[in-house]
Amino acid sequence: MKFAGIIPARYQSTRFPGKPLAMIKNKPMIQWVYENASKALGQVWVATDDERIFEAVRAFGGNVVETLPTHQSGTDRCAEAARIVAKDTDFDVVVNIQGDEPFIKPEQIEVLKSCFQDETVDVATLVKKIETEEELFNPNRPKVVMDAKRNALYFSRSPIPFMRGEQEANWHVKHSFWAHIGLYAFRAEVLQQLTKLEQTPLELAESLEQLRWLENGYKIKTAETSFRTIGIDTPEDLEAALQLF
């Protein structure tokens, strides 16, 4: 299997404008993402519609493609970039890496890649066991339930499943709950199919794009990681991450 990593990155962000160019030590955030992804992937590109990000990637020697400014999601931007890259590069699977996770572990990407040893897998993502009550009830931390073959059944911002007859403080002790880690891999042709789908009722209700895929009959394979990613959504998140760094 040949894998291509694509990192969608946009400059405009309501809570943190210019986020991909925020400095962490002596490097912009997007460079940290690119270099960590490159440890697990032989070919990586940044996909952006912003000239400042484009030039920053070029400056550190990274691969970058210019995409349209009209995309509604990172998946759509990733799909356009994959079409551009495919003109000169051969690959079977596209790994969509979040541009605001500078501390992504190469091991996480390797686990995701391993899902495609099964030829029936079209889409794969990561999950991590929830260990605290705060994480379980945090609506910004999507949860997922899986079937016996580790295919996702449903994603939700609510805790799932509901633990009848148990105190909420004990839910995460009495049952294994799983948090969704927003790292995806798609077979190249499936990625293009997904971006042609119309938004669906469950997606609109939860504001979770992957529900669109489930509602249209696509299966999403899950693989477990023990690493929690550190997403940077606000300047405060960056300050907290720098303390950890």
Short mmCIF file of N, CA and C in Angstrom, two decimals, residues 88-224:
data_model
loop_
_atom_site.label_atom_id
_atom_site.label_comp_id
_atom_site.label_asym_id
_atom_site.label_seq_id
_atom_site.Cartn_x
_atom_site.Cartn_y
_atom_site.Cartn_z
N ASP A 88 0.81 13.63 -10.37
CA ASP A 88 2.25 13.33 -10.46
C ASP A 88 2.71 12.25 -9.49
N THR A 89 1.82 11.80 -8.61
CA THR A 89 2.23 10.87 -7.56
C THR A 89 1.23 9.71 -7.48
N ASP A 90 1.75 8.52 -7.23
CA ASP A 90 0.91 7.33 -7.12
C ASP A 90 0.70 6.98 -5.65
N PHE A 91 -0.55 6.82 -5.24
CA PHE A 91 -0.85 6.42 -3.86
C PHE A 91 -2.19 5.72 -3.82
N ASP A 92 -2.37 4.89 -2.80
CA ASP A 92 -3.61 4.13 -2.61
C ASP A 92 -4.49 4.71 -1.52
N VAL A 93 -3.85 5.26 -0.48
CA VAL A 93 -4.57 5.73 0.70
C VAL A 93 -4.11 7.15 1.04
N VAL A 94 -5.08 7.99 1.40
CA VAL A 94 -4.80 9.35 1.84
C VAL A 94 -5.00 9.44 3.35
N VAL A 95 -3.98 9.92 4.05
CA VAL A 95 -4.09 10.16 5.49
C VAL A 95 -4.31 11.65 5.70
N ASN A 96 -5.44 11.99 6.31
CA ASN A 96 -5.82 13.38 6.56
C ASN A 96 -5.38 13.75 7.98
N ILE A 97 -4.39 14.63 8.06
CA ILE A 97 -3.79 14.98 9.35
C ILE A 97 -4.22 16.39 9.73
N GLN A 98 -4.69 16.56 10.95
CA GLN A 98 -5.14 17.87 11.40
C GLN A 98 -3.97 18.85 11.48
N GLY A 99 -4.16 20.04 10.92
CA GLY A 99 -3.09 21.02 10.90
C GLY A 99 -2.86 21.73 12.22
N ASP A 100 -3.71 21.45 13.22
CA ASP A 100 -3.55 22.13 14.52
C ASP A 100 -3.15 21.15 15.62
N GLU A 101 -2.52 20.04 15.23
CA GLU A 101 -2.04 19.08 16.21
C GLU A 101 -0.54 18.88 16.05
N PRO A 102 0.24 19.84 16.53
CA PRO A 102 1.69 19.82 16.31
C PRO A 102 2.42 18.67 17.00
N PHE A 103 1.77 18.04 17.98
CA PHE A 103 2.45 16.99 18.73
C PHE A 103 1.95 15.60 18.34
N ILE A 104 1.39 15.47 17.15
CA ILE A 104 0.92 14.18 16.69
C ILE A 104 2.07 13.18 16.69
N LYS A 105 1.78 11.95 17.11
CA LYS A 105 2.80 10.92 17.21
C LYS A 105 2.86 10.10 15.92
N PRO A 106 4.05 9.85 15.40
CA PRO A 106 4.16 8.96 14.23
C PRO A 106 3.54 7.60 14.49
N GLU A 107 3.58 7.14 15.75
CA GLU A 107 2.99 5.84 16.09
C GLU A 107 1.50 5.82 15.82
N GLN A 108 0.83 6.96 16.00
CA GLN A 108 -0.60 7.01 15.72
C GLN A 108 -0.88 6.80 14.24
N ILE A 109 -0.07 7.39 13.41
CA ILE A 109 -0.24 7.23 11.96
C ILE A 109 0.04 5.78 11.56
N GLU A 110 1.05 5.18 12.18
CA GLU A 110 1.38 3.79 11.86
C GLU A 110 0.22 2.85 12.20
N VAL A 111 -0.41 3.08 13.35
CA VAL A 111 -1.57 2.26 13.74
C VAL A 111 -2.70 2.43 12.73
N LEU A 112 -2.92 3.66 12.30
CA LEU A 112 -3.96 3.93 11.32
C LEU A 112 -3.66 3.22 10.00
N LYS A 113 -2.42 3.29 9.56
CA LYS A 113 -2.01 2.62 8.32
C LYS A 113 -2.25 1.11 8.38
N SER A 114 -2.05 0.54 9.56
CA SER A 114 -2.18 -0.92 9.69
C SER A 114 -3.59 -1.41 9.42
N CYS A 115 -4.58 -0.53 9.55
CA CYS A 115 -5.97 -0.92 9.28
C CYS A 115 -6.14 -1.40 7.84
N PHE A 116 -5.31 -0.90 6.94
CA PHE A 116 -5.48 -1.20 5.52
C PHE A 116 -4.81 -2.49 5.10
N GLN A 117 -4.30 -3.25 6.08
CA GLN A 117 -3.91 -4.62 5.79
C GLN A 117 -5.14 -5.45 5.46
N ASP A 118 -6.29 -5.00 5.94
CA ASP A 118 -7.58 -5.59 5.59
C ASP A 118 -8.07 -4.90 4.30
N GLU A 119 -8.17 -5.65 3.22
CA GLU A 119 -8.51 -5.06 1.92
C GLU A 119 -9.94 -4.54 1.85
N THR A 120 -10.77 -4.87 2.83
CA THR A 120 -12.15 -4.40 2.81
C THR A 120 -12.31 -3.03 3.45
N VAL A 121 -11.27 -2.52 4.11
CA VAL A 121 -11.36 -1.23 4.82
C VAL A 121 -11.27 -0.08 3.82
N ASP A 122 -12.26 0.82 3.90
CA ASP A 122 -12.27 2.00 3.04
C ASP A 122 -11.90 3.28 3.79
N VAL A 123 -12.31 3.35 5.07
CA VAL A 123 -12.04 4.52 5.90
C VAL A 123 -11.60 4.01 7.27
N ALA A 124 -10.60 4.67 7.85
CA ALA A 124 -10.14 4.28 9.18
C ALA A 124 -9.90 5.54 10.02
N THR A 125 -10.05 5.37 11.33
CA THR A 125 -9.81 6.48 12.26
C THR A 125 -9.34 5.90 13.59
N LEU A 126 -8.99 6.77 14.53
CA LEU A 126 -8.46 6.32 15.81
C LEU A 126 -9.43 6.59 16.96
N VAL A 127 -9.33 5.75 17.99
CA VAL A 127 -10.08 5.94 19.23
C VAL A 127 -9.14 5.77 20.41
N LYS A 128 -9.51 6.39 21.52
CA LYS A 128 -8.72 6.25 22.75
C LYS A 128 -9.68 6.07 23.92
N LYS A 129 -9.32 5.19 24.82
CA LYS A 129 -10.18 4.94 25.98
C LYS A 129 -10.29 6.18 26.85
N ILE A 130 -11.51 6.48 27.26
CA ILE A 130 -11.77 7.64 28.13
C ILE A 130 -11.48 7.25 29.57
N GLU A 131 -10.75 8.12 30.26
CA GLU A 131 -10.30 7.78 31.61
C GLU A 131 -10.87 8.68 32.69
N THR A 132 -11.56 9.77 32.31
CA THR A 132 -12.07 10.69 33.33
C THR A 132 -13.53 11.05 33.06
N GLU A 133 -14.23 11.42 34.12
CA GLU A 133 -15.61 11.86 33.99
C GLU A 133 -15.68 13.14 33.18
N GLU A 134 -14.72 14.05 33.37
CA GLU A 134 -14.72 15.33 32.65
C GLU A 134 -14.67 15.10 31.14
N GLU A 135 -13.80 14.20 30.71
CA GLU A 135 -13.67 13.93 29.29
C GLU A 135 -14.94 13.29 28.74
N LEU A 136 -15.53 12.39 29.50
CA LEU A 136 -16.73 11.68 29.06
C LEU A 136 -17.88 12.64 28.79
N PHE A 137 -18.03 13.67 29.62
CA PHE A 137 -19.18 14.56 29.50
C PHE A 137 -18.84 15.88 28.79
N ASN A 138 -17.65 15.94 28.21
CA ASN A 138 -17.25 17.14 27.46
C ASN A 138 -17.79 17.05 26.03
N PRO A 139 -18.72 17.93 25.62
CA PRO A 139 -19.30 17.84 24.27
C PRO A 139 -18.30 18.15 23.17
N ASN A 140 -17.18 18.76 23.52
CA ASN A 140 -16.14 19.02 22.52
C ASN A 140 -15.21 17.83 22.32
N ARG A 141 -15.48 16.77 23.02
CA ARG A 141 -14.70 15.54 22.90
C ARG A 141 -15.63 14.44 22.38
N PRO A 142 -15.76 14.28 21.06
CA PRO A 142 -16.70 13.30 20.51
C PRO A 142 -16.41 11.88 20.97
N LYS A 143 -17.48 11.16 21.20
CA LYS A 143 -17.39 9.77 21.61
C LYS A 143 -17.83 8.85 20.46
N VAL A 144 -17.43 7.58 20.56
CA VAL A 144 -17.79 6.62 19.51
C VAL A 144 -18.07 5.27 20.15
N VAL A 145 -19.03 4.55 19.57
CA VAL A 145 -19.27 3.15 19.93
C VAL A 145 -19.01 2.30 18.70
N MET A 146 -18.47 1.09 18.93
CA MET A 146 -18.07 0.21 17.84
C MET A 146 -18.76 -1.14 17.92
N ASP A 147 -18.78 -1.83 16.78
CA ASP A 147 -19.30 -3.19 16.77
C ASP A 147 -18.19 -4.18 17.12
N ALA A 148 -18.49 -5.48 17.04
CA ALA A 148 -17.52 -6.50 17.45
C ALA A 148 -16.29 -6.54 16.55
N LYS A 149 -16.39 -5.98 15.35
CA LYS A 149 -15.26 -5.95 14.42
C LYS A 149 -14.55 -4.60 14.42
N ARG A 150 -14.85 -3.78 15.40
CA ARG A 150 -14.22 -2.46 15.59
C ARG A 150 -14.62 -1.45 14.52
N ASN A 151 -15.75 -1.70 13.86
CA ASN A 151 -16.30 -0.68 12.97
C ASN A 151 -17.16 0.27 13.78
N ALA A 152 -17.08 1.56 13.48
CA ALA A 152 -17.87 2.55 14.22
C ALA A 152 -19.35 2.36 13.95
N LEU A 153 -20.13 2.35 15.03
CA LEU A 153 -21.59 2.31 14.92
C LEU A 153 -22.18 3.71 14.93
N TYR A 154 -21.61 4.57 15.79
CA TYR A 154 -22.13 5.93 15.92
C TYR A 154 -21.11 6.80 16.64
N PHE A 155 -21.11 8.08 16.28
CA PHE A 155 -20.31 9.10 16.94
C PHE A 155 -21.28 10.11 17.58
N SER A 156 -20.92 10.62 18.75
CA SER A 156 -21.80 11.58 19.40
C SER A 156 -21.00 12.50 20.33
N ARG A 157 -21.55 13.71 20.52
CA ARG A 157 -20.98 14.60 21.51
C ARG A 157 -21.48 14.26 22.91
N SER A 158 -22.51 13.44 22.97
CA SER A 158 -23.03 12.96 24.25
C SER A 158 -22.30 11.68 24.65
N PRO A 159 -22.29 11.35 25.95
CA PRO A 159 -21.73 10.06 26.36
C PRO A 159 -22.57 8.93 25.80
N ILE A 160 -21.96 7.99 25.12
CA ILE A 160 -22.68 6.82 24.61
C ILE A 160 -21.88 5.57 24.94
N PRO A 161 -22.53 4.51 25.44
CA PRO A 161 -23.96 4.39 25.68
C PRO A 161 -24.39 5.04 27.01
N PHE A 162 -25.71 5.18 27.20
CA PHE A 162 -26.27 5.65 28.46
C PHE A 162 -26.20 4.51 29.47
N MET A 163 -25.73 4.79 30.69
CA MET A 163 -25.60 3.76 31.71
C MET A 163 -26.79 3.80 32.66
N ARG A 164 -27.78 3.03 32.37
CA ARG A 164 -28.99 3.03 33.18
C ARG A 164 -28.73 2.47 34.57
N GLY A 165 -29.20 3.21 35.57
CA GLY A 165 -29.09 2.75 36.95
C GLY A 165 -27.75 3.03 37.60
N GLU A 166 -26.85 3.75 36.90
CA GLU A 166 -25.54 4.07 37.45
C GLU A 166 -25.38 5.57 37.66
N GLN A 167 -24.70 5.94 38.71
CA GLN A 167 -24.36 7.34 38.91
C GLN A 167 -23.39 7.80 37.82
N GLU A 168 -23.60 8.99 37.28
CA GLU A 168 -22.77 9.46 36.18
C GLU A 168 -21.28 9.47 36.54
N ALA A 169 -20.96 9.75 37.77
CA ALA A 169 -19.56 9.79 38.19
C ALA A 169 -18.88 8.44 38.06
N ASN A 170 -19.67 7.37 37.99
CA ASN A 170 -19.11 6.01 37.92
C ASN A 170 -19.15 5.42 36.51
N TRP A 171 -19.73 6.13 35.56
CA TRP A 171 -19.91 5.55 34.22
C TRP A 171 -18.60 5.07 33.63
N HIS A 172 -17.56 5.93 33.66
CA HIS A 172 -16.31 5.57 33.00
C HIS A 172 -15.56 4.45 33.73
N VAL A 173 -15.98 4.15 34.96
CA VAL A 173 -15.39 3.04 35.70
C VAL A 173 -16.11 1.74 35.40
N LYS A 174 -17.43 1.82 35.22
CA LYS A 174 -18.25 0.63 35.02
C LYS A 174 -18.25 0.14 33.58
N HIS A 175 -17.85 1.00 32.63
CA HIS A 175 -17.93 0.64 31.21
C HIS A 175 -16.77 1.28 30.46
N SER A 176 -16.35 0.67 29.38
CA SER A 176 -15.30 1.25 28.53
C SER A 176 -15.91 2.22 27.53
N PHE A 177 -15.62 3.49 27.71
CA PHE A 177 -16.06 4.52 26.77
C PHE A 177 -14.86 4.93 25.92
N TRP A 178 -15.18 5.35 24.68
CA TRP A 178 -14.11 5.65 23.73
C TRP A 178 -14.26 7.06 23.16
N ALA A 179 -13.15 7.78 23.18
CA ALA A 179 -13.10 9.11 22.56
C ALA A 179 -12.60 8.96 21.13
N HIS A 180 -13.13 9.79 20.25
CA HIS A 180 -12.69 9.77 18.86
C HIS A 180 -11.49 10.70 18.70
N ILE A 181 -10.45 10.21 18.05
CA ILE A 181 -9.28 11.01 17.69
C ILE A 181 -9.41 11.36 16.21
N GLY A 182 -9.44 12.65 15.89
CA GLY A 182 -9.80 13.09 14.54
C GLY A 182 -8.71 12.95 13.50
N LEU A 183 -8.14 11.79 13.40
CA LEU A 183 -7.17 11.46 12.36
C LEU A 183 -7.80 10.41 11.48
N TYR A 184 -7.85 10.66 10.17
CA TYR A 184 -8.54 9.75 9.24
C TYR A 184 -7.60 9.27 8.15
N ALA A 185 -7.91 8.10 7.62
CA ALA A 185 -7.27 7.62 6.40
C ALA A 185 -8.37 7.08 5.48
N PHE A 186 -8.24 7.36 4.19
CA PHE A 186 -9.25 6.98 3.20
C PHE A 186 -8.58 6.32 2.00
N ARG A 187 -9.20 5.28 1.47
CA ARG A 187 -8.78 4.86 0.14
C ARG A 187 -9.05 6.03 -0.80
N ALA A 188 -8.14 6.23 -1.74
CA ALA A 188 -8.16 7.44 -2.55
C ALA A 188 -9.50 7.66 -3.24
N GLU A 189 -10.07 6.60 -3.82
CA GLU A 189 -11.32 6.76 -4.56
C GLU A 189 -12.50 7.01 -3.61
N VAL A 190 -12.44 6.44 -2.39
CA VAL A 190 -13.51 6.63 -1.41
C VAL A 190 -13.53 8.08 -0.93
N LEU A 191 -12.37 8.67 -0.72
CA LEU A 191 -12.30 10.07 -0.31
C LEU A 191 -13.05 10.96 -1.29
N GLN A 192 -12.87 10.72 -2.57
CA GLN A 192 -13.56 11.53 -3.58
C GLN A 192 -15.07 11.30 -3.54
N GLN A 193 -15.48 10.08 -3.27
CA GLN A 193 -16.92 9.78 -3.16
C GLN A 193 -17.55 10.50 -1.98
N LEU A 194 -16.86 10.51 -0.84
CA LEU A 194 -17.41 11.09 0.38
C LEU A 194 -17.69 12.58 0.23
N THR A 195 -16.85 13.28 -0.52
CA THR A 195 -17.01 14.73 -0.64
C THR A 195 -18.16 15.11 -1.56
N LYS A 196 -18.74 14.14 -2.24
CA LYS A 196 -19.88 14.41 -3.11
C LYS A 196 -21.22 14.19 -2.40
N LEU A 197 -21.17 13.72 -1.16
CA LEU A 197 -22.40 13.44 -0.41
C LEU A 197 -22.99 14.72 0.16
N GLU A 198 -24.31 14.79 0.17
CA GLU A 198 -25.01 15.91 0.80
C GLU A 198 -25.00 15.76 2.32
N GLN A 199 -25.07 16.87 3.02
CA GLN A 199 -25.16 16.81 4.48
C GLN A 199 -26.41 16.06 4.90
N THR A 200 -26.32 15.38 6.03
CA THR A 200 -27.40 14.52 6.49
C THR A 200 -27.95 15.00 7.84
N PRO A 201 -29.14 14.53 8.22
CA PRO A 201 -29.75 15.01 9.47
C PRO A 201 -28.91 14.77 10.71
N LEU A 202 -28.30 13.59 10.84
CA LEU A 202 -27.49 13.32 12.03
C LEU A 202 -26.24 14.20 12.05
N GLU A 203 -25.63 14.40 10.91
CA GLU A 203 -24.47 15.28 10.84
C GLU A 203 -24.83 16.69 11.29
N LEU A 204 -25.95 17.20 10.81
CA LEU A 204 -26.37 18.55 11.16
C LEU A 204 -26.72 18.65 12.65
N ALA A 205 -27.31 17.58 13.19
CA ALA A 205 -27.70 17.60 14.60
C ALA A 205 -26.49 17.62 15.52
N GLU A 206 -25.48 16.80 15.21
CA GLU A 206 -24.32 16.66 16.09
C GLU A 206 -23.15 17.55 15.66
N SER A 207 -23.21 18.07 14.42
CA SER A 207 -22.09 18.79 13.82
C SER A 207 -20.84 17.92 13.81
N LEU A 208 -21.03 16.69 13.32
CA LEU A 208 -19.94 15.73 13.17
C LEU A 208 -20.01 15.17 11.74
N GLU A 209 -19.01 15.52 10.95
CA GLU A 209 -19.02 15.19 9.52
C GLU A 209 -19.06 13.69 9.25
N GLN A 210 -18.42 12.90 10.11
CA GLN A 210 -18.33 11.46 9.87
C GLN A 210 -19.69 10.76 9.92
N LEU A 211 -20.66 11.40 10.56
CA LEU A 211 -22.00 10.80 10.58
C LEU A 211 -22.61 10.78 9.18
N ARG A 212 -22.24 11.73 8.35
CA ARG A 212 -22.70 11.74 6.95
C ARG A 212 -22.28 10.45 6.25
N TRP A 213 -21.07 10.03 6.52
CA TRP A 213 -20.55 8.83 5.87
C TRP A 213 -21.30 7.59 6.36
N LEU A 214 -21.51 7.52 7.67
CA LEU A 214 -22.25 6.38 8.22
C LEU A 214 -23.67 6.34 7.69
N GLU A 215 -24.32 7.50 7.63
CA GLU A 215 -25.71 7.54 7.15
C GLU A 215 -25.82 7.10 5.69
N ASN A 216 -24.74 7.23 4.96
CA ASN A 216 -24.74 6.81 3.56
C ASN A 216 -24.19 5.41 3.35
N GLY A 217 -23.99 4.69 4.45
CA GLY A 217 -23.64 3.28 4.34
C GLY A 217 -22.16 2.95 4.32
N TYR A 218 -21.30 3.94 4.48
CA TYR A 218 -19.86 3.66 4.53
C TYR A 218 -19.47 3.15 5.91
N LYS A 219 -18.52 2.22 5.96
CA LYS A 219 -18.01 1.73 7.23
C LYS A 219 -16.73 2.47 7.60
N ILE A 220 -16.57 2.73 8.90
CA ILE A 220 -15.37 3.39 9.39
C ILE A 220 -14.70 2.46 10.39
N LYS A 221 -13.54 1.95 10.02
CA LYS A 221 -12.78 1.06 10.90
C LYS A 221 -12.08 1.89 11.96
N THR A 222 -12.04 1.39 13.19
CA THR A 222 -11.35 2.11 14.25
C THR A 222 -10.14 1.31 14.73
N ALA A 223 -9.12 2.03 15.15
CA ALA A 223 -7.94 1.42 15.75
C ALA A 223 -7.63 2.18 17.02
N GLU A 224 -7.15 1.48 18.03
CA GLU A 224 -6.93 2.10 19.34
C GLU A 224 -5.54 2.72 19.43
#
